Short mmCIF file of C-alpha atoms and ligand atoms in Angstrom, two decimals:
data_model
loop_
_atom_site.label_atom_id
_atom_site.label_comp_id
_atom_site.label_asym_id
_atom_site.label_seq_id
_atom_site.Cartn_x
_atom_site.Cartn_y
_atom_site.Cartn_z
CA UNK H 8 10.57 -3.05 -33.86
CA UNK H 9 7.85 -0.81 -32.74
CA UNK H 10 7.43 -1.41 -28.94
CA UNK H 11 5.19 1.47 -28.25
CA UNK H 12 2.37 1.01 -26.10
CA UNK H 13 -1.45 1.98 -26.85
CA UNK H 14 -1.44 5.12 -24.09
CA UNK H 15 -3.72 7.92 -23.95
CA UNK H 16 -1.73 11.10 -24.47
CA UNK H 17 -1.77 11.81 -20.45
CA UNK H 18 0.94 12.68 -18.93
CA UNK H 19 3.21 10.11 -17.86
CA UNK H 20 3.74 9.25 -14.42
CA UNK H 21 5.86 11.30 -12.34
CA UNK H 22 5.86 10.57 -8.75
CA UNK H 23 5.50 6.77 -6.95
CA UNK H 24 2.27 6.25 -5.93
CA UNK H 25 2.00 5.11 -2.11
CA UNK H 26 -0.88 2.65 -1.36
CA UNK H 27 -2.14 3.32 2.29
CA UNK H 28 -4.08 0.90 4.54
CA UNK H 29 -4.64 -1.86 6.57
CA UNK H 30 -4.34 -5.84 6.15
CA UNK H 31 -6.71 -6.55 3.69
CA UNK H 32 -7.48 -3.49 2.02
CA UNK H 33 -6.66 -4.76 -1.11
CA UNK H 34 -3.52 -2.97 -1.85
CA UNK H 35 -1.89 -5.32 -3.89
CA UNK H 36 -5.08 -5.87 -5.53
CA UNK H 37 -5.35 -2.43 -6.67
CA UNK H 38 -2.11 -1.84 -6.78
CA UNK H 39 -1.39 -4.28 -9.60
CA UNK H 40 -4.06 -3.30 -11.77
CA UNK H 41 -3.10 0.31 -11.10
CA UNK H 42 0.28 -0.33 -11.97
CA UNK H 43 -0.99 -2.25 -15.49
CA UNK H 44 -2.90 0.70 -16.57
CA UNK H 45 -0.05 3.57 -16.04
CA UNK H 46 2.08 1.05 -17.61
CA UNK H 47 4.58 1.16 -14.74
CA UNK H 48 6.55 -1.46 -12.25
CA UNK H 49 4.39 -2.67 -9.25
CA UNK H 50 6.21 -3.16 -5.82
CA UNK H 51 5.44 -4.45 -2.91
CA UNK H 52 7.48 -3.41 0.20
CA UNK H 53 6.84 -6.81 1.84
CA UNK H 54 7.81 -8.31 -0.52
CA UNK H 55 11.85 -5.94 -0.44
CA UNK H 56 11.90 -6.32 3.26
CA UNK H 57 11.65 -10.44 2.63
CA UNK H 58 14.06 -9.93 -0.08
CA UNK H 59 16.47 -8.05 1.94
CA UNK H 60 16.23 -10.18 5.15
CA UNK H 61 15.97 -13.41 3.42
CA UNK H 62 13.28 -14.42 5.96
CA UNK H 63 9.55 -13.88 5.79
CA UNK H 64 7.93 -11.10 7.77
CA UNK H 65 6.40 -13.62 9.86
CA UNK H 66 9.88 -15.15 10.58
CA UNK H 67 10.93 -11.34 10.87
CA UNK H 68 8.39 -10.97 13.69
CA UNK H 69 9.39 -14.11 15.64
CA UNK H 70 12.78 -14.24 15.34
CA UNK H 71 13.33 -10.64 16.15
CA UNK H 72 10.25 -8.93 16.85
CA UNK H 73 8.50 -6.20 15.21
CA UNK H 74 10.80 -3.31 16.47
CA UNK H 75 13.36 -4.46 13.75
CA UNK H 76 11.05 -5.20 11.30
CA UNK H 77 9.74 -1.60 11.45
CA UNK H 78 13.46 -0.70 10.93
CA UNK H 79 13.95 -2.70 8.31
CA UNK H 80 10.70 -1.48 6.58
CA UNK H 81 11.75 1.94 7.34
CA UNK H 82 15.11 1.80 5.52
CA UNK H 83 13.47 -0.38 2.38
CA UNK H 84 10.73 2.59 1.74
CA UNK H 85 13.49 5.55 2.06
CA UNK H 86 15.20 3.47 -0.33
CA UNK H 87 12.49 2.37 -2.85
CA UNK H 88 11.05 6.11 -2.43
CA UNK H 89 13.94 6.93 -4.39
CA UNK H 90 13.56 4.71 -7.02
CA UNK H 91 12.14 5.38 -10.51
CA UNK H 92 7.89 6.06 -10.19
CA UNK H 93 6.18 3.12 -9.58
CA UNK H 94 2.92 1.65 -7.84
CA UNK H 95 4.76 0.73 -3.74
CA UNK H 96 2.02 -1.06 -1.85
CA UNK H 97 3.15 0.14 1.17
CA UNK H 98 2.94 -2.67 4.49
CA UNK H 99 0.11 -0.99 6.45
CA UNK H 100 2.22 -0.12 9.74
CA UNK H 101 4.26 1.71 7.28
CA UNK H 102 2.53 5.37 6.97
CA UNK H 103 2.78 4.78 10.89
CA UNK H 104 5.79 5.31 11.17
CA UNK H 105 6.85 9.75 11.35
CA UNK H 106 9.76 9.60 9.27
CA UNK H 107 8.30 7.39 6.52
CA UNK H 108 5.28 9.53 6.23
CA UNK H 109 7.67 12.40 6.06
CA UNK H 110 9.29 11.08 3.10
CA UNK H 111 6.48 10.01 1.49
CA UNK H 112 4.77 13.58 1.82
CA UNK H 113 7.86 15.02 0.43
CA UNK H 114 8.66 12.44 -2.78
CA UNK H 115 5.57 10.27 -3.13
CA UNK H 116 1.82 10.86 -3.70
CA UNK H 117 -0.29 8.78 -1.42
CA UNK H 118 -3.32 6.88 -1.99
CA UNK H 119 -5.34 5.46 1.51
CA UNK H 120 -7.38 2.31 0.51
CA UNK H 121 -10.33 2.70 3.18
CA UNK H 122 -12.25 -0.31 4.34
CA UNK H 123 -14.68 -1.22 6.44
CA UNK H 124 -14.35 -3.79 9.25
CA UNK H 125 -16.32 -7.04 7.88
CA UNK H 126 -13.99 -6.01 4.15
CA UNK H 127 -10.73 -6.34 6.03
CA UNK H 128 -11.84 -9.52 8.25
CA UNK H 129 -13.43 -11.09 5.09
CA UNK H 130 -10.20 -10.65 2.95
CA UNK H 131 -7.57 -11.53 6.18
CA UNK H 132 -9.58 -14.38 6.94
CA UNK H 133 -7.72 -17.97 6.55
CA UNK H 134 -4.54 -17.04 5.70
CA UNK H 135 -1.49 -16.53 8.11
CA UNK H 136 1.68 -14.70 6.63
CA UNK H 137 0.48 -11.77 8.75
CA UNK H 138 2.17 -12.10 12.17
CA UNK H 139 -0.07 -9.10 13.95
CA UNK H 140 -2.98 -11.16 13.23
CA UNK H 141 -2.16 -14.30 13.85
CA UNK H 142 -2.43 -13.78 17.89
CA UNK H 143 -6.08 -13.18 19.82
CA UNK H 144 -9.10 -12.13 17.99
CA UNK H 145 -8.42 -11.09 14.38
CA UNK H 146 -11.49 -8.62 14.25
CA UNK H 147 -10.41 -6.81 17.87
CA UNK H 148 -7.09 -6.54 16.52
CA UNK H 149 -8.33 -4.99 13.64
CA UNK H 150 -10.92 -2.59 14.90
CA UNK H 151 -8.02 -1.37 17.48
CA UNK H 152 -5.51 -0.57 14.64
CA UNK H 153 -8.43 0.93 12.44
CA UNK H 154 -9.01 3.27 15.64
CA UNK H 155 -5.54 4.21 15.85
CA UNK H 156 -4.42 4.21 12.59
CA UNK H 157 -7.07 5.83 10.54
CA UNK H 158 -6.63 9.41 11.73
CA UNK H 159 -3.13 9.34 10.29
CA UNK H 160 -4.32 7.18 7.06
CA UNK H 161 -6.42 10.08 6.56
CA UNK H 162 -3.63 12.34 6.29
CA UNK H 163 -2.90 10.62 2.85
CA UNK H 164 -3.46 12.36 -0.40
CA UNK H 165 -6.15 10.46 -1.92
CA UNK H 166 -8.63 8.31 -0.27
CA UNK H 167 -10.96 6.12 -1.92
CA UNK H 168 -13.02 3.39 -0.52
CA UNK H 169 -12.99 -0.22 -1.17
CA UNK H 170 -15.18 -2.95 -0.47
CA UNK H 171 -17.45 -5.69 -2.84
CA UNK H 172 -16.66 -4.14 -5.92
CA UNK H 173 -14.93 -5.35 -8.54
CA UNK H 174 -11.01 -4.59 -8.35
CA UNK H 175 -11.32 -3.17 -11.58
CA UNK H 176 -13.88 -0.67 -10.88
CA UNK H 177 -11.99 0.21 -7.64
CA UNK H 178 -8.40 0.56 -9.67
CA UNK H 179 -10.75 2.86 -11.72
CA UNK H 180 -11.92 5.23 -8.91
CA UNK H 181 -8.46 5.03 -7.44
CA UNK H 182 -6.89 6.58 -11.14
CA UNK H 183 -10.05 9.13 -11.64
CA UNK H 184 -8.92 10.12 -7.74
CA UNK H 185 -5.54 10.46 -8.40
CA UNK H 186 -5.92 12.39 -11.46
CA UNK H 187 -8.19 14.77 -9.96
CA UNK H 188 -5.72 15.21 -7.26
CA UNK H 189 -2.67 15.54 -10.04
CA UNK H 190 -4.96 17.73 -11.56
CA UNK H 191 -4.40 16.08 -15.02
CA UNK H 192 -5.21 12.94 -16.77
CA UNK H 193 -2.18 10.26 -16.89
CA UNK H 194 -1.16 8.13 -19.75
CA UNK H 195 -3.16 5.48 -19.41
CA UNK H 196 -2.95 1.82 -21.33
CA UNK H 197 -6.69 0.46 -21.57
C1 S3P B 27 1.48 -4.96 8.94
C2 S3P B 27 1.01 -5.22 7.68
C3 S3P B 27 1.60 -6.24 6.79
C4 S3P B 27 3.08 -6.46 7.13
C5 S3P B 27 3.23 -6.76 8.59
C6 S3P B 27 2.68 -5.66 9.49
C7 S3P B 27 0.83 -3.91 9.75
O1 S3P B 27 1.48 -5.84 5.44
O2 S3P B 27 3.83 -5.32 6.79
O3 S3P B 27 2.59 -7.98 8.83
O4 S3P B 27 1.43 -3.44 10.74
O5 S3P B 27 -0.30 -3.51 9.40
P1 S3P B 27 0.08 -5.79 4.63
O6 S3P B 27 -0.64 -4.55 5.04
O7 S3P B 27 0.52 -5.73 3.21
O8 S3P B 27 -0.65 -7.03 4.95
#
């Protein structure tokens, strides 16, 4: 059976690819379609540390507090850092945290998903899996962690900015960014 895939002759992905930024930024999103067109696994850290805890980060946060969830998150990226190259939408307190970015810097090329306020409140709004923003005013919270955490989002690789466009043209920019940062085209499926 012939089970090859219609690639450009890039180069194949060598490194994970970890997607930056706060609530909202769309790095699932992105991440997915990034993952579709380099043809390689999408993960979403989340979605490891829910796995791994058998609760839901919200549950996390309540039950425990957000001191073990950042240890928990901490110990699921060193171990999915090691993993085979993939897309890892990072959880966006993640790149917060010194020894994470460390490892990331060292194994990982990372992408920062940048957003303005009204994109992030827009794309949070309604929905309540996210513990940090389910206390006071949403759009404070948000401008506070954009204050504090953009200076060291900006220390990512790649940055590309993300708002009303379509995902698809955003995945787009986000691969032309990477690949200019790689400084060669990747094997790409169209
Ligand atoms: C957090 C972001 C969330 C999740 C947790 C804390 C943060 O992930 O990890 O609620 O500190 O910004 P997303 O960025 O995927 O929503």
């Amino acid at each position: 059976m012939n089970d090859q895939r219609d690639t450009s002759p890039g180069q194949p992905l060598a490194k994970t690819i970890v997607l930056v930024g706060l609530m909202g930024a769309g790095k699932s999103c992105i991440g997915r379609r990034l993952a579709a067109r380099l043809d390689v696994p999408f993960v979403d850290a989340d979605a490891e540390i829910e796995k791994a805890a058998g609760l839901t980060v919200a549950e996390i946060f309540e039950k425990y507090g957000e001191g073990y969830f950042r240890d928990g998150e901490r110990r699921v990226m060193s171990r999915l850092l090691q993993g085979a190259p993939c897309i890892l939408a990072a959880g966006g307190g993640a790149f917060m945290d010194a020894e994470t970015r460390k490892l990331i810097k060292e194994q990982a090329v990372s992408l920062w998903l940048r957003a303005e306020l009204d994109t992030l409140i827009s794309r949070t709004k309604g929905r309540s899996h996210r513990p940090l923003l389910n206390t006071g005013d949403p759009r404070e919270t948000l401008q506070q962690l954009m204050q504090t955490r953009y200076p060291v989002y900006a220390e990512a690789d790649v940055a590309v900015d993300t708002g009303a466009d379509n995902p698809n043209v955003t995945a787009a920019r986000a691969l032309e960014a990477l690949e200019q940062h790689l400084g060669q085209p990747l094997a790409t499926t169209p």
